[in-house]
Short mmCIF file of C-alpha atoms and ligand atoms in Angstrom, two decimals:
data_model
loop_
_atom_site.label_atom_id
_atom_site.label_comp_id
_atom_site.label_asym_id
_atom_site.label_seq_id
_atom_site.Cartn_x
_atom_site.Cartn_y
_atom_site.Cartn_z
CA MET A 1 33.73 39.72 -118.11
CA ASP A 2 35.09 39.12 -114.64
CA MET A 3 36.23 42.50 -113.42
CA LYS A 4 36.76 41.67 -109.77
CA LYS A 5 40.07 42.68 -108.29
CA LEU A 6 42.47 39.81 -107.67
CA ILE A 7 44.61 39.69 -104.54
CA VAL A 8 47.31 37.02 -104.48
CA GLY A 9 49.33 36.26 -101.37
CA ASN A 10 52.88 35.11 -102.06
CA TRP A 11 54.04 33.27 -98.96
CA LYS A 12 57.54 32.85 -100.40
CA MET A 13 59.60 30.32 -98.40
CA HIS A 14 57.64 30.82 -95.21
CA GLY A 15 55.24 28.60 -93.32
CA SER A 16 54.86 25.23 -91.67
CA LEU A 17 51.95 22.80 -91.46
CA ALA A 18 50.98 24.28 -88.10
CA SER A 19 51.38 27.98 -88.95
CA ASN A 20 49.67 27.55 -92.35
CA GLN A 21 46.69 25.92 -90.69
CA ALA A 22 46.41 28.71 -88.14
CA LEU A 23 46.70 31.40 -90.84
CA LEU A 24 44.15 29.74 -93.14
CA THR A 25 41.69 29.20 -90.31
CA GLU A 26 41.89 32.87 -89.32
CA LEU A 27 41.48 33.95 -92.95
CA LEU A 28 38.48 31.72 -93.59
CA VAL A 29 36.73 32.96 -90.44
CA GLY A 30 37.49 36.61 -91.14
CA LEU A 31 36.81 36.88 -94.88
CA PRO A 32 34.16 39.42 -95.89
CA GLN A 33 30.86 37.74 -96.82
CA PRO A 34 30.15 37.78 -99.64
CA LEU A 35 33.67 38.16 -100.98
CA SER A 36 33.68 40.72 -103.78
CA THR A 37 37.37 40.20 -104.55
CA ASP A 38 39.13 37.14 -105.93
CA VAL A 39 41.77 35.93 -103.50
CA ALA A 40 44.48 33.31 -103.92
CA LEU A 41 47.44 32.10 -101.90
CA CYS A 42 50.69 30.83 -103.41
CA ALA A 43 52.65 28.47 -101.18
CA SER A 44 55.80 26.37 -101.44
CA ALA A 45 55.18 23.08 -103.26
CA PRO A 46 55.14 20.81 -100.18
CA TYR A 47 52.15 22.71 -98.80
CA LEU A 48 49.94 22.56 -101.88
CA ALA A 49 48.26 19.37 -100.63
CA GLN A 50 47.45 21.15 -97.38
CA LEU A 51 45.97 24.11 -99.22
CA GLN A 52 43.92 21.79 -101.39
CA THR A 53 42.55 20.00 -98.33
CA LEU A 54 41.79 23.11 -96.30
CA LEU A 55 40.61 25.45 -99.07
CA GLN A 56 38.60 23.16 -101.37
CA GLY A 57 35.06 24.49 -101.44
CA SER A 58 36.11 27.81 -99.88
CA PRO A 59 36.20 31.16 -101.67
CA LEU A 60 40.03 31.08 -101.62
CA ALA A 61 42.04 29.74 -104.56
CA TRP A 62 45.62 28.57 -104.34
CA GLY A 63 48.68 28.28 -106.49
CA ALA A 64 52.41 27.65 -106.76
CA GLN A 65 55.33 30.06 -106.73
CA ASP A 66 57.08 28.52 -109.71
CA VAL A 67 56.69 25.78 -112.30
CA SER A 68 59.15 23.85 -114.44
CA ALA A 69 59.66 24.82 -118.06
CA HIS A 70 59.85 21.08 -118.83
CA GLY A 71 56.95 18.66 -119.16
CA GLN A 72 58.54 15.76 -117.26
CA GLY A 73 61.78 13.86 -116.99
CA ALA A 74 65.23 14.04 -115.44
CA TYR A 75 64.94 17.48 -113.86
CA THR A 76 65.75 16.88 -110.22
CA GLY A 77 64.10 19.32 -107.86
CA GLU A 78 61.62 20.66 -110.39
CA THR A 79 57.83 20.55 -110.19
CA SER A 80 55.87 20.14 -113.42
CA ALA A 81 52.67 21.92 -114.36
CA ALA A 82 50.86 18.56 -114.44
CA MET A 83 51.91 17.97 -110.82
CA LEU A 84 50.53 21.36 -109.84
CA ARG A 85 47.32 20.45 -111.65
CA ASP A 86 47.09 17.30 -109.48
CA PHE A 87 46.81 19.62 -106.49
CA ALA A 88 44.19 21.78 -108.21
CA CYS A 89 46.39 24.87 -108.42
CA ARG A 90 44.60 27.69 -110.21
CA TYR A 91 47.69 29.89 -110.47
CA ALA A 92 51.46 29.63 -110.78
CA ILE A 93 53.71 32.62 -110.30
CA VAL A 94 56.44 32.72 -112.96
CA GLY A 95 59.40 35.05 -113.30
CA HIS A 96 59.30 36.47 -109.79
CA SER A 97 62.29 38.79 -109.43
CA GLU A 98 63.72 36.51 -106.75
CA ARG A 99 63.79 33.70 -109.33
CA ARG A 100 65.22 35.97 -112.01
CA GLN A 101 67.88 37.25 -109.58
CA TYR A 102 68.88 34.15 -107.60
CA HIS A 103 68.25 31.51 -110.25
CA ALA A 104 69.28 33.47 -113.32
CA GLU A 105 65.91 32.97 -115.00
CA THR A 106 65.84 34.57 -118.42
CA ASP A 107 62.87 36.13 -120.19
CA GLU A 108 62.73 33.09 -122.49
CA LEU A 109 62.71 30.63 -119.59
CA VAL A 110 59.94 32.59 -117.90
CA ALA A 111 57.96 32.48 -121.14
CA ALA A 112 58.42 28.70 -121.38
CA LYS A 113 57.18 28.33 -117.80
CA ALA A 114 54.12 30.45 -118.56
CA GLN A 115 53.40 28.23 -121.55
CA ARG A 116 53.68 25.05 -119.47
CA ALA A 117 51.29 26.44 -116.88
CA LEU A 118 48.70 27.44 -119.47
CA GLY A 119 49.02 24.06 -121.14
CA ALA A 120 47.98 22.44 -117.85
CA GLY A 121 45.04 24.78 -117.37
CA ILE A 122 46.85 26.88 -114.76
CA THR A 123 46.90 30.66 -115.02
CA PRO A 124 50.47 31.96 -114.95
CA ILE A 125 51.06 35.13 -112.97
CA VAL A 126 53.92 36.62 -114.98
CA CYS A 127 56.06 39.00 -112.92
CA VAL A 128 57.89 41.89 -114.53
CA GLY A 129 59.71 44.81 -113.00
CA GLU A 130 62.75 47.01 -113.08
CA THR A 131 65.58 47.37 -110.58
CA LEU A 132 66.31 50.69 -108.90
CA ALA A 133 69.33 51.23 -111.16
CA GLN A 134 67.18 50.63 -114.24
CA ARG A 135 64.51 53.05 -113.00
CA GLU A 136 67.11 55.71 -112.29
CA ALA A 137 68.56 55.20 -115.76
CA GLY A 138 65.13 55.81 -117.28
CA GLN A 139 64.82 52.22 -118.49
CA THR A 140 61.65 51.16 -116.65
CA GLU A 141 59.40 51.05 -119.69
CA ALA A 142 61.95 49.28 -121.89
CA VAL A 143 62.67 46.64 -119.24
CA VAL A 144 59.07 45.68 -118.48
CA LYS A 145 58.14 45.71 -122.16
CA ARG A 146 61.06 43.42 -123.00
CA GLN A 147 60.12 41.00 -120.19
CA LEU A 148 56.48 40.87 -121.27
CA ALA A 149 57.31 40.72 -124.98
CA ALA A 150 59.11 37.41 -124.50
CA VAL A 151 55.97 35.91 -122.98
CA ILE A 152 53.71 37.35 -125.66
CA HIS A 153 56.04 36.04 -128.35
CA THR A 154 55.80 32.51 -126.94
CA LEU A 155 52.09 32.49 -126.09
CA GLY A 156 50.77 34.34 -129.13
CA HIS A 157 46.99 34.61 -129.11
CA CYS A 158 46.86 32.85 -125.69
CA SER A 159 48.46 35.93 -124.12
CA GLY A 160 44.98 37.09 -123.14
CA GLU A 161 44.82 34.27 -120.58
CA ILE A 162 47.69 35.35 -118.36
CA VAL A 163 47.79 37.54 -115.28
CA VAL A 164 50.67 40.03 -115.23
CA ALA A 165 52.20 41.38 -112.03
CA TYR A 166 54.18 44.60 -112.15
CA GLU A 167 56.65 44.33 -109.31
CA PRO A 168 59.33 47.01 -109.20
CA VAL A 169 62.30 45.16 -107.68
CA TRP A 170 63.14 48.15 -105.46
CA ALA A 171 59.70 47.90 -103.83
CA ILE A 172 59.71 44.19 -102.99
CA GLY A 173 60.19 43.49 -99.30
CA THR A 174 61.65 46.95 -98.77
CA GLY A 175 58.70 48.83 -97.34
CA ARG A 176 59.15 51.24 -100.24
CA THR A 177 56.00 51.19 -102.37
CA ALA A 178 55.56 52.67 -105.83
CA THR A 179 53.23 55.63 -105.69
CA PRO A 180 49.81 54.99 -107.22
CA GLU A 181 50.85 57.27 -110.11
CA GLN A 182 54.09 55.38 -110.70
CA ALA A 183 52.23 52.07 -110.69
CA GLN A 184 49.49 53.36 -113.00
CA ALA A 185 52.03 54.70 -115.50
CA VAL A 186 53.69 51.30 -115.88
CA HIS A 187 50.38 49.42 -115.84
CA ALA A 188 49.15 51.58 -118.71
CA VAL A 189 52.22 50.64 -120.74
CA LEU A 190 51.66 46.94 -120.04
CA ARG A 191 47.94 47.27 -120.80
CA ALA A 192 48.68 48.77 -124.21
CA GLN A 193 51.21 46.05 -124.97
CA LEU A 194 48.75 43.29 -124.01
CA HIS A 195 45.94 44.95 -125.91
CA ALA A 196 48.02 45.08 -129.08
CA ALA A 197 48.95 41.41 -128.66
CA THR A 198 45.53 39.95 -127.95
CA ALA A 199 43.02 42.10 -129.86
CA HIS A 200 40.07 39.95 -128.76
CA GLY A 201 38.73 42.43 -126.27
CA GLU A 202 40.12 40.43 -123.34
CA ARG A 203 41.28 42.40 -120.38
CA ASN A 204 44.21 40.75 -118.68
CA ARG A 205 44.41 41.41 -115.00
CA ILE A 206 47.52 43.42 -114.16
CA LEU A 207 48.48 43.25 -110.48
CA TYR A 208 50.79 45.57 -108.59
CA GLY A 209 53.30 44.05 -106.18
CA GLY A 210 55.87 45.61 -103.88
CA SER A 211 55.25 46.34 -100.20
CA MET A 212 51.49 46.49 -100.69
CA ASN A 213 49.72 46.49 -97.34
CA ALA A 214 46.39 47.36 -95.72
CA ALA A 215 47.33 51.04 -95.48
CA ASN A 216 48.33 51.63 -99.11
CA ALA A 217 46.27 49.06 -101.05
CA ALA A 218 43.11 51.14 -101.57
CA ASP A 219 44.97 54.00 -103.29
CA LEU A 220 46.93 51.64 -105.53
CA LEU A 221 43.84 49.60 -106.40
CA ALA A 222 41.88 52.76 -107.24
CA GLN A 223 44.09 53.30 -110.29
CA PRO A 224 42.27 52.41 -113.52
CA ASP A 225 44.82 49.84 -114.69
CA VAL A 226 45.62 48.26 -111.32
CA ASP A 227 43.46 45.14 -111.23
CA GLY A 228 44.77 43.67 -108.01
CA GLY A 229 47.84 43.00 -105.93
CA LEU A 230 50.59 40.45 -105.46
CA VAL A 231 51.30 40.63 -101.76
CA GLY A 232 54.31 39.19 -99.93
CA SER A 233 54.89 40.12 -96.29
CA ALA A 234 51.38 41.43 -95.64
CA SER A 235 49.87 38.08 -96.70
CA LEU A 236 51.57 36.29 -93.81
CA GLN A 237 49.57 38.08 -91.14
CA ALA A 238 45.86 37.24 -91.16
CA ALA A 239 44.63 40.53 -89.70
CA GLU A 240 46.70 42.63 -92.11
CA PHE A 241 45.75 40.54 -95.14
CA LEU A 242 42.05 40.61 -94.21
CA LYS A 243 42.18 44.40 -93.85
CA LEU A 244 43.88 44.64 -97.23
CA ILE A 245 41.17 42.49 -98.84
CA ALA A 246 38.44 44.53 -97.18
CA SER A 247 39.96 47.73 -98.56
CA CYS A 248 39.64 46.57 -102.19
CA PRO A 249 37.21 48.44 -104.40
CA ALA A 250 34.61 45.82 -105.38
CA VAL A 251 34.80 46.30 -109.15
CA ALA A 252 37.53 47.62 -111.41
C1 LIG B 1 56.31 39.63 -103.55
O1 LIG B 1 56.86 38.74 -102.96
O2 LIG B 1 55.88 39.43 -104.69
C2 LIG B 1 56.13 40.93 -102.87
C3 LIG B 1 55.54 41.90 -103.52
O3 LIG B 1 56.61 41.03 -101.60
P1 LIG B 1 56.33 42.23 -100.54
O4 LIG B 1 54.83 42.46 -100.55
O5 LIG B 1 56.80 41.70 -99.23
O6 LIG B 1 57.07 43.43 -101.02
#
């Protein structure tokens, strides 16, 4: 079983052909050799061709930040899973809190997107997480379980093939990170829920996301149920991202 940690950079709506090329070049030169961690980068759709060209044959994988819940058709502005497959995406983030918040994505829509990704041979990275108000109201566990349950309900026995990212909304882009104990507590809940749903001995990778950086990654990744990180801001600076990767424990 592959127990390497997985670090995924989420570039969000940042980048340009020139800055992406500079960042990727610096990353490829500076990566630890051999790389004992799985690393992937998720870019905006127009840059997937660039990632495919520059990263093919490298130790870095790439993916998208979203995928349509529809197979094909009159859905202007959407990108289908088959299109992502054309650009050899290994991953697609689904249900990022920015999509849930700004695009009113429901748990059911996120589940449909995860299903489309899997159907095209792409691993969905399913994001779940509570807002600050929900945490303060003691609803963290109920919220993340509800979000994940919708995906499990749709995917059934295929649930073992997804990556889950626990991203407390209050920690994303705020510089406020969950403590390793807070992250572990939620990851353990998600682990139990996945275990009950899959029952084939698979171990889904559960990533933590929310202001993870080179200084705090090692402590978060040392937690028994933290299998990697989904990294926003810190993935946009090569030196910081390389330090974060280097700080990963080699094996879970
Ligand atoms: C994210 O975009 O998923 C994220 C965790 O962002 P940041 O690392 O900037 O908080």
